[in-house]
C-alpha cells in the first residue's frame, strides 16, 4: 500500500492531483481522433465520432460514418452520414446528439443513432453559413451558439424550447474571433469572444469590451479560453504562453501562470470540483498535458496518443485510442487518509483495522489513540466518505471494512450514512462496469440523482439493470420498477419483427397489473409505430375504459370506442364518441350504430331534444317509431303556438 | 329553499361580496357588476340561458367576466351547447363536486329531482356516475361497506360503476374498519305503488300539503294565522316536530294538545317560586319553553290547515278508494270514483295519480277503461295532457292491457323479440314490458296487506303498515326488511321474478368479518329516483323494532305529486 500515492502529483502546497485509468478502450477506430469531430457527453456519457471529410479541401466522395460509443468504447450505433456538412457535434442534457450543419440546420439523434427531429437556426444563419458552433448546458437545458460567416452570433438557450436570439454586432470585427465561448450567468446566456488583444462580452442587447483584472501586459492575442463546468470560472491562454485564471465575470483573478509555450493548445479545460482546494486548468497540446494552478510548478504528463478532454463536475476525463482516464484533485477525505505519514483519524482507523486483521495488538494501540482524541466518529465518517471517492472496489472494501470496524466501538453511530454509501457504491460499481460504461464518480452521481441515472439506463435500453437497481434501492414502484417496465414496453412495441400476439403477450406477462403502468400509453406508442392491431390488443389490458376511448377514436375504431365508452358508464365519454361518430359516418350509418346502442341512443335523443329537433325527427323516422313521431309533432305544435 | 340556501345563505354570500342573486332563467339580468357567476345544474336549458345572457351583453357592447360553475359535475353536452352558441371562449367553466346534502341526521339528499325523469322516462344514464361518485365519497369517509344488496337496473349499474371507482383508487379504503355494515340500493321503479299513495304520516302529509323543499317548509298565512308566511326548518332539531314526524296523523292532534298542557304546566311552575328560583327559570328554562311554545303553535296551525284542506277534499273517501285499490276489491266502484274525480276537476295531478295507482295495482287497465278514462281526462283537463299519457305509458305507470293478455302471450312476444337482431328495440320493448307490475301477486307473496282483526291501533303500531293507516305495508320497505333478515336474496326468487328483477338483484358480501356488531346495525338505504317520507318513517319504525339504524340516501325526496309532475308534459 506504500505505493498507493504513487500517482499523486502535488500542485502547490495543499492539493494533489491524480490520474487513473477508467477503461482500456478497445474500440476499433478506423480514423485518428484528430481527423474526427468528437463529442463526449458529460456525466460519463457516450462519445460520438464523425470523421470530418469536409475539413480537407478534397471533395468528399465517400460518405462519412457517424459512430456512437459508450464511455467504455462499446459501439452503440453507427450510421452513414447522408446530410450536409457538419460543423459541430454536441450532446444535450437528455443525451441526444445535436449535429450542427453548415447551413444552420441541427439534426437531433438518439443515443442509438435513431433520428429524432431537426430544427433550423434561422435564415440569417442559412445565408451566411456556420463558421463555428458550440453546444452548452444551462439550467434550462442545452443550448446552441453559432458563429456565422458574417461573424455574427446566434444562440438558443434551450433547444427543446427553441427561441433564437441574434446577438448584437461586434463593432469593427473584420475576421473571425480567435476564440470564443458561451457563458451562462444569472440565468442568461452570453458570448465572450476575443479579437486580437481585446475581449468582448455580448449579451442580448449590447456588446461591451471587457478587460480581465490584473492581466499581465504584452498580450497581443488570446488563443484559447475555457469556462468551468459551473460557469463560475474562466481561463485565458494568450499568445505569450501566459494563462490567466479568474472568475467568469473577469473582475477577479485567481492566479496566473506562465508556461512559456507559445503554440496554441489543442484543448484547455478546467479541472476543479465543488469546494476545490486548488482549482486548476488542464491544457493539452499534441503530446503534452499540463495541469496548471496557483503554484510555481505545474504538473506535466506526456500524451502518447491523440487525446480528447471532457470536463466533468469534479475532474477531467481524457480518452484516446487505447485508454480512458480520469484526472481529478484528490478529495479531502482520501487525502487525509492516504497522505504519507498522515495522522488523521481516518488514516489511523484504516491502519488499526489492518492490524486487527493481522491479529496484531497494534490494532488496539491505534484505536486507543483515536479514542483518546475523541475522534472515532470523525474517523468512521472519513473512511465512509473516502470509500465513495475510490474507483477500485478493493479499496472501497478496505475503507468500508475500516469504517465498520470503527463503528463497533461507537455507541450511537447512526448507520444510515454507512448503509447508504454501501448501496451507492454497489450501484456505481454496477454502472461503471465495462459493459455498461457509465464512469460516474460519487459526486457526479449525487449531482445527477438516481432518477436521472435510471432514465439514462433506460435510454441505453439497460432495462434489467435499471430494474435491479430499483429493487435493490427499494424505490417506490411507481417511480421505479413500473416506470421502467413501461419504457421497456414502449421499446418492445417498436420491434417490428415480432408478431403482434407475441409482443402483447410478452408485455402483459412482464407488466401484469403493476400499478402505475398505463397500457393506453404503451398502446399509443404502438399506434405511433403504425401497429394498430397491436395497439388494440394492448388496450384490452387497460383496466380503465376511460383511458381506452381516446386512443381508439384516434385509431378510427369508433364503434369499438363507443362500446368501451358505454362500458365505462361515463356518459361524457359516450357523448364525445357520439360527436366523433356523427362527423365520421354518414347519417344513415350513424343512426344504425345508435340503434344498436340503446344507452347512446337515449343520450343522443336527449341532446337532440334540446338542440337539434330536426335530427330527432329523422331518428324517429328511421326507427319507424310512429308513436314518438306523433308525440313529436304534437309537442312541436304546442311549441309553435307559444311563439 | 334551495340547496344553496342550506349551505350559504344570502347574507353569507353578501359577506363574500356577492352583489345580487338571480335565478338562472330566460331573462336579462340587470346588473352593473363586472363579473357574473352562474351556479347551475348541468342542463342544456340552463346553458341556453347563460348563452343568451352573454350574447345580449355582447350585443350591448358590454364586457364582463363570466364563470359557470357546474354542480355536481360538468357534462360535455353543456360545453357543446356553449360552443354552438358561440360563447365558449367568453366563459370559464368549473365544477363543484357537491353531491350530498345532509337534510337531517339520517337523511342525505343529492337534490337531483330530475334524476327520476331523466333515468326512468328518458333512459338517460348520466346521473349514475354521480351516484357512484357519491357512494365512493361515503366509502372513503366511512370505510368499505361489507354487505351490499341492490335491486333494479340502475342500482346494479351504479353499484358496478362505484366498484370500478373503488378499484381504480384502491388502497385508501382498504384496511379501514367499516362503519356502515350494510348498504341497500333500490330503484324507484321497483315500487311505484308506495310512492303513489296518499301519505298520512305527519311529515309526509306536510310534504303532500305544503311541499317540503330541502328540509324546510314555507307555512303560509293560513298556518301562521298572521299575514306573514314563515319558513320552518323541519329536522331532528325541531323537538316538537321530531316527536310527531313519524306519527300517524290521527295521533298528532292528541299529542300536540298533551304537549300544550305540559307546556302550560311548566309555565305554571312559576307561581310559588322565590326570586332565586325565578332567576334560574328565566335564565335557563324560559328560552327553551318559549321556543317550544312557538314550534307548538306552528305545528298546531299546520295541523288545522291540513285538516281544513282535507275535509274539503273528501279525504276519507279518497283514502278508502286507495285502500280498496291496494287490496283489490270493488274495482268498479273505485273506477267510478276516479271518473267522478276527473269530472269534478278536483286536480289534474291527483286524478292522474289515482289512474296510475289503478293501473299498477290492476296490472294495466283493460282497454275499455283505459280509453274511457283517458278520454274523460283529456276532455276535462285539456288535450295538452295527451303527451303525458304517452310518457306514463313509457314509464309503465299507466298502461293498457294488451288484448288477450296472458303471461304466456307476453313471454312469447319477448322471446320473439330477443331473436330479433335489433337489440335496441328489445330494450325499448322491454322497458314497457318489464314494467308489468304484478302487484297483486307480490302483495300476496310478501303479505303487504295485513289481515285485519279488529281495529288497527294506530297509536301502538304493530308493523310498518301504520304509515298507511294499517292498510298496506310499503313494498320497498318490506323488500328491504326481508333481505336484511335473510342477509341475501335467497328464497325471494319468486318475488324477484314478479318484480321483473331476476337479473337485477345482487348481493355482495365480503368474506372477512372485520365489521363490528355495532356497524352491522347501521344500514345505508339508497333510493335511486327518490323516496317518500312515508318510506322513511316506515324504515325508522322497522329500525326501532329490530334494533337497526337506517341512514337514507336519496336522489331527492319525492311524493306522488312530484312523480306525476315529472311525467307531465304540461308545465304548470
PDB file of N, CA and C in Angstrom, chain B residues 2 88 96 137 230 234 240 249 311 369 388 394 425 429 432 507 539 551 564:
ATOM      1  N   UNK B   2     -83.576  26.540  -1.476  1.00  0.00           N
ATOM      2  CA  UNK B   2     -82.759  25.788  -2.428  1.00  0.00           C
ATOM      3  C   UNK B   2     -81.559  25.203  -1.694  1.00  0.00           C
ATOM      4  N   UNK B  88     -68.347  29.979 -25.807  1.00  0.00           N
ATOM      5  CA  UNK B  88     -67.461  29.121 -25.020  1.00  0.00           C
ATOM      6  C   UNK B  88     -66.177  29.852 -24.621  1.00  0.00           C
ATOM      7  N   UNK B  96     -68.189  21.921  -9.320  1.00  0.00           N
ATOM      8  CA  UNK B  96     -68.287  21.852  -7.864  1.00  0.00           C
ATOM      9  C   UNK B  96     -68.866  20.495  -7.557  1.00  0.00           C
ATOM     10  N   UNK B 137     -67.562   8.586  -2.265  1.00  0.00           N
ATOM     11  CA  UNK B 137     -67.256   9.573  -1.224  1.00  0.00           C
ATOM     12  C   UNK B 137     -67.596   9.005   0.150  1.00  0.00           C
ATOM     13  N   UNK B 230     -94.096  31.863   6.995  1.00  0.00           N
ATOM     14  CA  UNK B 230     -92.976  31.534   7.882  1.00  0.00           C
ATOM     15  C   UNK B 230     -92.209  30.348   7.319  1.00  0.00           C
ATOM     16  N   UNK B 234     -87.478  21.777   8.997  1.00  0.00           N
ATOM     17  CA  UNK B 234     -88.029  20.572   9.606  1.00  0.00           C
ATOM     18  C   UNK B 234     -86.938  19.519   9.712  1.00  0.00           C
ATOM     19  N   UNK B 240     -90.363  19.456  18.815  1.00  0.00           N
ATOM     20  CA  UNK B 240     -91.767  19.074  18.689  1.00  0.00           C
ATOM     21  C   UNK B 240     -91.957  18.223  17.444  1.00  0.00           C
ATOM     22  N   UNK B 249    -101.278  10.626  11.367  1.00  0.00           N
ATOM     23  CA  UNK B 249    -101.837  11.947  11.563  1.00  0.00           C
ATOM     24  C   UNK B 249    -102.910  11.967  12.653  1.00  0.00           C
ATOM     25  N   UNK B 311    -110.652  17.911   4.743  1.00  0.00           N
ATOM     26  CA  UNK B 311    -112.107  17.713   4.843  1.00  0.00           C
ATOM     27  C   UNK B 311    -112.778  18.269   3.598  1.00  0.00           C
ATOM     28  N   UNK B 369    -111.577   0.534 -20.252  1.00  0.00           N
ATOM     29  CA  UNK B 369    -111.410   1.516 -19.180  1.00  0.00           C
ATOM     30  C   UNK B 369    -110.359   2.547 -19.549  1.00  0.00           C
ATOM     31  N   UNK B 388     -98.526  13.526 -21.826  1.00  0.00           N
ATOM     32  CA  UNK B 388     -98.287  12.967 -20.501  1.00  0.00           C
ATOM     33  C   UNK B 388     -98.670  11.485 -20.487  1.00  0.00           C
ATOM     34  N   UNK B 394     -94.864   4.915 -21.254  1.00  0.00           N
ATOM     35  CA  UNK B 394     -93.472   4.521 -21.443  1.00  0.00           C
ATOM     36  C   UNK B 394     -92.807   4.148 -20.116  1.00  0.00           C
ATOM     37  N   UNK B 425     -84.329  -2.296 -30.029  1.00  0.00           N
ATOM     38  CA  UNK B 425     -85.775  -2.445 -29.966  1.00  0.00           C
ATOM     39  C   UNK B 425     -86.180  -3.278 -28.763  1.00  0.00           C
ATOM     40  N   UNK B 429     -88.780  -2.251 -26.062  1.00  0.00           N
ATOM     41  CA  UNK B 429     -89.961  -3.056 -25.816  1.00  0.00           C
ATOM     42  C   UNK B 429     -89.934  -3.569 -24.386  1.00  0.00           C
ATOM     43  N   UNK B 432     -91.089  -1.231 -21.622  1.00  0.00           N
ATOM     44  CA  UNK B 432     -92.521  -1.126 -21.396  1.00  0.00           C
ATOM     45  C   UNK B 432     -93.091  -2.450 -20.874  1.00  0.00           C
ATOM     46  N   UNK B 507     -76.228  -9.394  -4.406  1.00  0.00           N
ATOM     47  CA  UNK B 507     -75.735  -9.377  -3.040  1.00  0.00           C
ATOM     48  C   UNK B 507     -74.223  -9.440  -3.131  1.00  0.00           C
ATOM     49  N   UNK B 539     -89.282   2.788   7.670  1.00  0.00           N
ATOM     50  CA  UNK B 539     -87.992   2.163   7.968  1.00  0.00           C
ATOM     51  C   UNK B 539     -87.473   2.601   9.333  1.00  0.00           C
ATOM     52  N   UNK B 551     -79.860   4.844   7.598  1.00  0.00           N
ATOM     53  CA  UNK B 551     -79.489   6.147   7.042  1.00  0.00           C
ATOM     54  C   UNK B 551     -79.988   6.155   5.605  1.00  0.00           C
ATOM     55  N   UNK B 564     -95.828  12.600 -10.537  1.00  0.00           N
ATOM     56  CA  UNK B 564     -96.737  12.890 -11.639  1.00  0.00           C
ATOM     57  C   UNK B 564     -96.255  14.103 -12.429  1.00  0.00           C
TER      58      UNK B 564
END
